[in-house]
Amino acid sequence: MATLPRPVEPSKKLAERIRDSFQKALEAHDKVATGDTLRGIKVKIDRDASSITYSVYAGPGFYFTQWGKRANTKLPVYKEGNKFKLVEPLARWKKARGLTMPDFLLARSIARKARAPIDLIGIAAKDITGYLDEAIIKEIGMEKYVALQLSKI
């Protein structure tokens, strides 16, 4: 006997949509090299009797993409013997991008240059808001949705 797939509950579906929205934003800005930043994005769902809260957690790669980096920071290296080695996340990024320059030169370049922030949170929020509006319209109908929006004015 075949079993029917369980429907995805709305809260899990929205959590997936949140993660997908961040993925689209990262890919649109060419910020997926190793996949570490993307794999580091976790969405936690907390429920109580009257609400559902979604918390988004991410690693350091996300932080520097979202908020940028000022110029002239510490070199992201450590010394091994008489050679400088990139910190592990940057070593993986260097390999994924196919860069061949010495670790020290890459680290110096990274440290010296500022990185402009990319508002990943804002981009994802716009995408999710559109999705939520569509879901609400499907659930309550266009007339009630328009009335709800007008009541906010």
mmCIF file with all atom_site columns, C-alpha atoms in Angstrom:
data_model
loop_
_atom_site.group_PDB
_atom_site.id
_atom_site.type_symbol
_atom_site.label_atom_id
_atom_site.label_alt_id
_atom_site.label_comp_id
_atom_site.label_asym_id
_atom_site.label_entity_id
_atom_site.label_seq_id
_atom_site.pdbx_PDB_ins_code
_atom_site.Cartn_x
_atom_site.Cartn_y
_atom_site.Cartn_z
_atom_site.occupancy
_atom_site.B_iso_or_equiv
_atom_site.pdbx_formal_charge
_atom_site.auth_seq_id
_atom_site.auth_comp_id
_atom_site.auth_asym_id
_atom_site.auth_atom_id
_atom_site.pdbx_PDB_model_num
ATOM 1   C CA . MET A 1 1   ? 0.000   0.000  0.000  1.00 0.00 ? 1   MET A CA 1
ATOM 2   C CA . ALA A 1 2   ? 1.424   3.376  -1.018 1.00 0.00 ? 2   ALA A CA 1
ATOM 3   C CA . THR A 1 3   ? 1.603   6.113  1.569  1.00 0.00 ? 3   THR A CA 1
ATOM 4   C CA . LEU A 1 4   ? 0.733   9.641  0.714  1.00 0.00 ? 4   LEU A CA 1
ATOM 5   C CA . PRO A 1 5   ? 3.355   12.302 1.405  1.00 0.00 ? 5   PRO A CA 1
ATOM 6   C CA . ARG A 1 6   ? 2.637   14.332 4.509  1.00 0.00 ? 6   ARG A CA 1
ATOM 7   C CA . PRO A 1 7   ? 1.776   17.902 3.645  1.00 0.00 ? 7   PRO A CA 1
ATOM 8   C CA . VAL A 1 8   ? 4.411   20.377 4.704  1.00 0.00 ? 8   VAL A CA 1
ATOM 9   C CA . GLU A 1 9   ? 3.038   22.385 7.569  1.00 0.00 ? 9   GLU A CA 1
ATOM 10  C CA . PRO A 1 10  ? 2.917   26.143 6.867  1.00 0.00 ? 10  PRO A CA 1
ATOM 11  C CA . SER A 1 11  ? 5.509   27.080 9.487  1.00 0.00 ? 11  SER A CA 1
ATOM 12  C CA . LYS A 1 12  ? 8.095   24.669 8.034  1.00 0.00 ? 12  LYS A CA 1
ATOM 13  C CA . LYS A 1 13  ? 7.260   25.823 4.531  1.00 0.00 ? 13  LYS A CA 1
ATOM 14  C CA . LEU A 1 14  ? 7.867   29.426 5.552  1.00 0.00 ? 14  LEU A CA 1
ATOM 15  C CA . ALA A 1 15  ? 11.155  28.463 7.246  1.00 0.00 ? 15  ALA A CA 1
ATOM 16  C CA . GLU A 1 16  ? 12.265  26.847 3.972  1.00 0.00 ? 16  GLU A CA 1
ATOM 17  C CA . ARG A 1 17  ? 11.184  29.962 2.091  1.00 0.00 ? 17  ARG A CA 1
ATOM 18  C CA . ILE A 1 18  ? 13.232  32.168 4.439  1.00 0.00 ? 18  ILE A CA 1
ATOM 19  C CA . ARG A 1 19  ? 16.334  30.050 3.830  1.00 0.00 ? 19  ARG A CA 1
ATOM 20  C CA . ASP A 1 20  ? 15.671  29.993 0.064  1.00 0.00 ? 20  ASP A CA 1
ATOM 21  C CA . SER A 1 21  ? 15.347  33.789 0.052  1.00 0.00 ? 21  SER A CA 1
ATOM 22  C CA . PHE A 1 22  ? 18.790  34.140 1.632  1.00 0.00 ? 22  PHE A CA 1
ATOM 23  C CA . GLN A 1 23  ? 20.183  31.639 -0.854 1.00 0.00 ? 23  GLN A CA 1
ATOM 24  C CA . LYS A 1 24  ? 18.797  33.638 -3.796 1.00 0.00 ? 24  LYS A CA 1
ATOM 25  C CA . ALA A 1 25  ? 20.248  36.853 -2.365 1.00 0.00 ? 25  ALA A CA 1
ATOM 26  C CA . LEU A 1 26  ? 23.697  35.276 -1.899 1.00 0.00 ? 26  LEU A CA 1
ATOM 27  C CA . GLU A 1 27  ? 23.670  33.771 -5.395 1.00 0.00 ? 27  GLU A CA 1
ATOM 28  C CA . ALA A 1 28  ? 22.475  37.017 -6.998 1.00 0.00 ? 28  ALA A CA 1
ATOM 29  C CA . HIS A 1 29  ? 25.539  38.793 -5.561 1.00 0.00 ? 29  HIS A CA 1
ATOM 30  C CA . ASP A 1 30  ? 27.962  35.951 -6.443 1.00 0.00 ? 30  ASP A CA 1
ATOM 31  C CA . LYS A 1 31  ? 28.623  35.178 -2.771 1.00 0.00 ? 31  LYS A CA 1
ATOM 32  C CA . VAL A 1 32  ? 28.472  31.375 -2.981 1.00 0.00 ? 32  VAL A CA 1
ATOM 33  C CA . ALA A 1 33  ? 31.931  29.840 -3.485 1.00 0.00 ? 33  ALA A CA 1
ATOM 34  C CA . THR A 1 34  ? 32.336  27.013 -0.972 1.00 0.00 ? 34  THR A CA 1
ATOM 35  C CA . GLY A 1 35  ? 28.749  26.938 0.269  1.00 0.00 ? 35  GLY A CA 1
ATOM 36  C CA . ASP A 1 36  ? 29.881  27.478 3.894  1.00 0.00 ? 36  ASP A CA 1
ATOM 37  C CA . THR A 1 37  ? 27.865  30.684 4.315  1.00 0.00 ? 37  THR A CA 1
ATOM 38  C CA . LEU A 1 38  ? 24.763  29.107 2.838  1.00 0.00 ? 38  LEU A CA 1
ATOM 39  C CA . ARG A 1 39  ? 25.076  25.924 4.909  1.00 0.00 ? 39  ARG A CA 1
ATOM 40  C CA . GLY A 1 40  ? 25.539  28.091 7.993  1.00 0.00 ? 40  GLY A CA 1
ATOM 41  C CA . ILE A 1 41  ? 22.077  29.653 7.666  1.00 0.00 ? 41  ILE A CA 1
ATOM 42  C CA . LYS A 1 42  ? 19.662  27.982 10.071 1.00 0.00 ? 42  LYS A CA 1
ATOM 43  C CA . VAL A 1 43  ? 16.032  28.901 10.708 1.00 0.00 ? 43  VAL A CA 1
ATOM 44  C CA . LYS A 1 44  ? 14.605  28.011 14.114 1.00 0.00 ? 44  LYS A CA 1
ATOM 45  C CA . ILE A 1 45  ? 10.849  27.927 14.709 1.00 0.00 ? 45  ILE A CA 1
ATOM 46  C CA . ASP A 1 46  ? 9.418   28.689 18.168 1.00 0.00 ? 46  ASP A CA 1
ATOM 47  C CA . ARG A 1 47  ? 5.692   28.386 18.820 1.00 0.00 ? 47  ARG A CA 1
ATOM 48  C CA . ASP A 1 48  ? 3.427   29.322 21.651 1.00 0.00 ? 48  ASP A CA 1
ATOM 49  C CA . ALA A 1 49  ? -0.359  29.473 21.906 1.00 0.00 ? 49  ALA A CA 1
ATOM 50  C CA . SER A 1 50  ? -0.732  32.707 19.937 1.00 0.00 ? 50  SER A CA 1
ATOM 51  C CA . SER A 1 51  ? 2.348   33.150 17.753 1.00 0.00 ? 51  SER A CA 1
ATOM 52  C CA . ILE A 1 52  ? 5.133   31.615 15.737 1.00 0.00 ? 52  ILE A CA 1
ATOM 53  C CA . THR A 1 53  ? 8.621   33.159 15.856 1.00 0.00 ? 53  THR A CA 1
ATOM 54  C CA . TYR A 1 54  ? 11.276  32.499 13.239 1.00 0.00 ? 54  TYR A CA 1
ATOM 55  C CA . SER A 1 55  ? 14.891  33.095 14.259 1.00 0.00 ? 55  SER A CA 1
ATOM 56  C CA . VAL A 1 56  ? 17.614  33.096 11.622 1.00 0.00 ? 56  VAL A CA 1
ATOM 57  C CA . TYR A 1 57  ? 21.158  32.133 12.599 1.00 0.00 ? 57  TYR A CA 1
ATOM 58  C CA . ALA A 1 58  ? 24.217  32.406 10.371 1.00 0.00 ? 58  ALA A CA 1
ATOM 59  C CA . GLY A 1 59  ? 27.998  32.148 10.544 1.00 0.00 ? 59  GLY A CA 1
ATOM 60  C CA . PRO A 1 60  ? 30.791  34.708 10.149 1.00 0.00 ? 60  PRO A CA 1
ATOM 61  C CA . GLY A 1 61  ? 30.705  34.611 6.341  1.00 0.00 ? 61  GLY A CA 1
ATOM 62  C CA . PHE A 1 62  ? 27.169  35.959 6.448  1.00 0.00 ? 62  PHE A CA 1
ATOM 63  C CA . TYR A 1 63  ? 28.163  38.646 8.935  1.00 0.00 ? 63  TYR A CA 1
ATOM 64  C CA . PHE A 1 64  ? 30.879  40.091 6.702  1.00 0.00 ? 64  PHE A CA 1
ATOM 65  C CA . THR A 1 65  ? 28.645  39.909 3.625  1.00 0.00 ? 65  THR A CA 1
ATOM 66  C CA . GLN A 1 66  ? 25.743  41.636 5.405  1.00 0.00 ? 66  GLN A CA 1
ATOM 67  C CA . TRP A 1 67  ? 27.695  44.303 7.303  1.00 0.00 ? 67  TRP A CA 1
ATOM 68  C CA . GLY A 1 68  ? 30.847  44.666 5.193  1.00 0.00 ? 68  GLY A CA 1
ATOM 69  C CA . LYS A 1 69  ? 34.352  45.128 6.503  1.00 0.00 ? 69  LYS A CA 1
ATOM 70  C CA . ARG A 1 70  ? 36.326  48.255 7.161  1.00 0.00 ? 70  ARG A CA 1
ATOM 71  C CA . ALA A 1 71  ? 39.735  48.746 5.563  1.00 0.00 ? 71  ALA A CA 1
ATOM 72  C CA . ASN A 1 72  ? 43.060  48.078 7.273  1.00 0.00 ? 72  ASN A CA 1
ATOM 73  C CA . THR A 1 73  ? 42.032  45.225 9.545  1.00 0.00 ? 73  THR A CA 1
ATOM 74  C CA . LYS A 1 74  ? 44.128  42.410 10.979 1.00 0.00 ? 74  LYS A CA 1
ATOM 75  C CA . LEU A 1 75  ? 45.586  39.971 8.439  1.00 0.00 ? 75  LEU A CA 1
ATOM 76  C CA . PRO A 1 76  ? 43.525  36.745 8.370  1.00 0.00 ? 76  PRO A CA 1
ATOM 77  C CA . VAL A 1 77  ? 46.591  34.493 8.654  1.00 0.00 ? 77  VAL A CA 1
ATOM 78  C CA . TYR A 1 78  ? 48.529  32.431 11.139 1.00 0.00 ? 78  TYR A CA 1
ATOM 79  C CA . LYS A 1 79  ? 52.182  31.491 11.008 1.00 0.00 ? 79  LYS A CA 1
ATOM 80  C CA . GLU A 1 80  ? 53.174  27.878 10.423 1.00 0.00 ? 80  GLU A CA 1
ATOM 81  C CA . GLY A 1 81  ? 56.943  27.482 10.546 1.00 0.00 ? 81  GLY A CA 1
ATOM 82  C CA . ASN A 1 82  ? 58.271  30.360 8.474  1.00 0.00 ? 82  ASN A CA 1
ATOM 83  C CA . LYS A 1 83  ? 55.179  30.614 6.232  1.00 0.00 ? 83  LYS A CA 1
ATOM 84  C CA . PHE A 1 84  ? 51.932  32.492 6.605  1.00 0.00 ? 84  PHE A CA 1
ATOM 85  C CA . LYS A 1 85  ? 48.785  30.426 6.092  1.00 0.00 ? 85  LYS A CA 1
ATOM 86  C CA . LEU A 1 86  ? 45.261  31.725 5.502  1.00 0.00 ? 86  LEU A CA 1
ATOM 87  C CA . VAL A 1 87  ? 42.689  30.950 8.155  1.00 0.00 ? 87  VAL A CA 1
ATOM 88  C CA . GLU A 1 88  ? 40.753  27.831 7.144  1.00 0.00 ? 88  GLU A CA 1
ATOM 89  C CA . PRO A 1 89  ? 37.528  29.430 5.826  1.00 0.00 ? 89  PRO A CA 1
ATOM 90  C CA . LEU A 1 90  ? 39.546  31.725 3.542  1.00 0.00 ? 90  LEU A CA 1
ATOM 91  C CA . ALA A 1 91  ? 41.798  28.860 2.432  1.00 0.00 ? 91  ALA A CA 1
ATOM 92  C CA . ARG A 1 92  ? 38.667  26.972 1.283  1.00 0.00 ? 92  ARG A CA 1
ATOM 93  C CA . TRP A 1 93  ? 37.364  30.120 -0.433 1.00 0.00 ? 93  TRP A CA 1
ATOM 94  C CA . LYS A 1 94  ? 40.722  30.636 -2.207 1.00 0.00 ? 94  LYS A CA 1
ATOM 95  C CA . LYS A 1 95  ? 40.667  27.069 -3.480 1.00 0.00 ? 95  LYS A CA 1
ATOM 96  C CA . ALA A 1 96  ? 37.009  27.282 -4.583 1.00 0.00 ? 96  ALA A CA 1
ATOM 97  C CA . ARG A 1 97  ? 37.709  30.486 -6.529 1.00 0.00 ? 97  ARG A CA 1
ATOM 98  C CA . GLY A 1 98  ? 40.834  28.997 -8.122 1.00 0.00 ? 98  GLY A CA 1
ATOM 99  C CA . LEU A 1 99  ? 43.146  31.727 -6.843 1.00 0.00 ? 99  LEU A CA 1
ATOM 100 C CA . THR A 1 100 ? 46.866  30.967 -7.071 1.00 0.00 ? 100 THR A CA 1
ATOM 101 C CA . MET A 1 101 ? 48.490  33.945 -5.348 1.00 0.00 ? 101 MET A CA 1
ATOM 102 C CA . PRO A 1 102 ? 50.498  33.336 -2.160 1.00 0.00 ? 102 PRO A CA 1
ATOM 103 C CA . ASP A 1 103 ? 48.464  33.279 1.059  1.00 0.00 ? 103 ASP A CA 1
ATOM 104 C CA . PHE A 1 104 ? 50.247  36.302 2.503  1.00 0.00 ? 104 PHE A CA 1
ATOM 105 C CA . LEU A 1 105 ? 49.499  38.498 -0.535 1.00 0.00 ? 105 LEU A CA 1
ATOM 106 C CA . LEU A 1 106 ? 45.838  37.495 -0.530 1.00 0.00 ? 106 LEU A CA 1
ATOM 107 C CA . ALA A 1 107 ? 45.574  38.079 3.229  1.00 0.00 ? 107 ALA A CA 1
ATOM 108 C CA . ARG A 1 108 ? 47.204  41.504 2.893  1.00 0.00 ? 108 ARG A CA 1
ATOM 109 C CA . SER A 1 109 ? 44.793  42.447 0.120  1.00 0.00 ? 109 SER A CA 1
ATOM 110 C CA . ILE A 1 110 ? 41.796  41.289 2.155  1.00 0.00 ? 110 ILE A CA 1
ATOM 111 C CA . ALA A 1 111 ? 43.010  43.174 5.238  1.00 0.00 ? 111 ALA A CA 1
ATOM 112 C CA . ARG A 1 112 ? 43.731  46.435 3.394  1.00 0.00 ? 112 ARG A CA 1
ATOM 113 C CA . LYS A 1 113 ? 40.522  46.714 1.397  1.00 0.00 ? 113 LYS A CA 1
ATOM 114 C CA . ALA A 1 114 ? 37.126  47.664 2.712  1.00 0.00 ? 114 ALA A CA 1
ATOM 115 C CA . ARG A 1 115 ? 34.212  45.472 1.678  1.00 0.00 ? 115 ARG A CA 1
ATOM 116 C CA . ALA A 1 116 ? 30.901  47.118 0.944  1.00 0.00 ? 116 ALA A CA 1
ATOM 117 C CA . PRO A 1 117 ? 27.941  45.633 2.791  1.00 0.00 ? 117 PRO A CA 1
ATOM 118 C CA . ILE A 1 118 ? 25.151  43.832 0.944  1.00 0.00 ? 118 ILE A CA 1
ATOM 119 C CA . ASP A 1 119 ? 21.737  44.065 2.612  1.00 0.00 ? 119 ASP A CA 1
ATOM 120 C CA . LEU A 1 120 ? 20.916  40.351 2.461  1.00 0.00 ? 120 LEU A CA 1
ATOM 121 C CA . ILE A 1 121 ? 18.396  40.712 5.282  1.00 0.00 ? 121 ILE A CA 1
ATOM 122 C CA . GLY A 1 122 ? 16.508  43.462 3.420  1.00 0.00 ? 122 GLY A CA 1
ATOM 123 C CA . ILE A 1 123 ? 16.556  41.522 0.141  1.00 0.00 ? 123 ILE A CA 1
ATOM 124 C CA . ALA A 1 124 ? 15.266  38.359 1.820  1.00 0.00 ? 124 ALA A CA 1
ATOM 125 C CA . ALA A 1 125 ? 12.648  40.310 3.793  1.00 0.00 ? 125 ALA A CA 1
ATOM 126 C CA . LYS A 1 126 ? 11.184  41.792 0.585  1.00 0.00 ? 126 LYS A CA 1
ATOM 127 C CA . ASP A 1 127 ? 10.994  38.350 -0.983 1.00 0.00 ? 127 ASP A CA 1
ATOM 128 C CA . ILE A 1 128 ? 9.385   36.822 2.111  1.00 0.00 ? 128 ILE A CA 1
ATOM 129 C CA . THR A 1 129 ? 6.901   39.697 2.467  1.00 0.00 ? 129 THR A CA 1
ATOM 130 C CA . GLY A 1 130 ? 5.690   39.114 -1.086 1.00 0.00 ? 130 GLY A CA 1
ATOM 131 C CA . TYR A 1 131 ? 5.327   35.410 -0.356 1.00 0.00 ? 131 TYR A CA 1
ATOM 132 C CA . LEU A 1 132 ? 3.379   36.102 2.844  1.00 0.00 ? 132 LEU A CA 1
ATOM 133 C CA . ASP A 1 133 ? 1.058   38.532 1.049  1.00 0.00 ? 133 ASP A CA 1
ATOM 134 C CA . GLU A 1 134 ? 0.285   35.857 -1.568 1.00 0.00 ? 134 GLU A CA 1
ATOM 135 C CA . ALA A 1 135 ? -0.353  33.243 1.124  1.00 0.00 ? 135 ALA A CA 1
ATOM 136 C CA . ILE A 1 136 ? -2.672  35.569 3.043  1.00 0.00 ? 136 ILE A CA 1
ATOM 137 C CA . ILE A 1 137 ? -4.610  36.453 -0.116 1.00 0.00 ? 137 ILE A CA 1
ATOM 138 C CA . LYS A 1 138 ? -5.087  32.742 -0.865 1.00 0.00 ? 138 LYS A CA 1
ATOM 139 C CA . GLU A 1 139 ? -6.281  32.140 2.687  1.00 0.00 ? 139 GLU A CA 1
ATOM 140 C CA . ILE A 1 140 ? -8.639  35.082 3.284  1.00 0.00 ? 140 ILE A CA 1
ATOM 141 C CA . GLY A 1 141 ? -9.385  36.364 -0.219 1.00 0.00 ? 141 GLY A CA 1
ATOM 142 C CA . MET A 1 142 ? -8.469  39.576 -2.014 1.00 0.00 ? 142 MET A CA 1
ATOM 143 C CA . GLU A 1 143 ? -11.318 41.727 -0.665 1.00 0.00 ? 143 GLU A CA 1
ATOM 144 C CA . LYS A 1 144 ? -10.481 41.025 2.983  1.00 0.00 ? 144 LYS A CA 1
ATOM 145 C CA . TYR A 1 145 ? -6.778  41.493 2.257  1.00 0.00 ? 145 TYR A CA 1
ATOM 146 C CA . VAL A 1 146 ? -7.375  44.930 0.681  1.00 0.00 ? 146 VAL A CA 1
ATOM 147 C CA . ALA A 1 147 ? -9.588  45.910 3.612  1.00 0.00 ? 147 ALA A CA 1
ATOM 148 C CA . LEU A 1 148 ? -6.849  44.791 6.013  1.00 0.00 ? 148 LEU A CA 1
ATOM 149 C CA . GLN A 1 149 ? -4.245  46.867 4.181  1.00 0.00 ? 149 GLN A CA 1
ATOM 150 C CA . LEU A 1 150 ? -6.528  49.923 4.063  1.00 0.00 ? 150 LEU A CA 1
ATOM 151 C CA . SER A 1 151 ? -7.180  49.617 7.800  1.00 0.00 ? 151 SER A CA 1
ATOM 152 C CA . LYS A 1 152 ? -3.466  50.181 8.388  1.00 0.00 ? 152 LYS A CA 1
ATOM 153 C CA . ILE A 1 153 ? -3.537  53.623 6.760  1.00 0.00 ? 153 ILE A CA 1
#
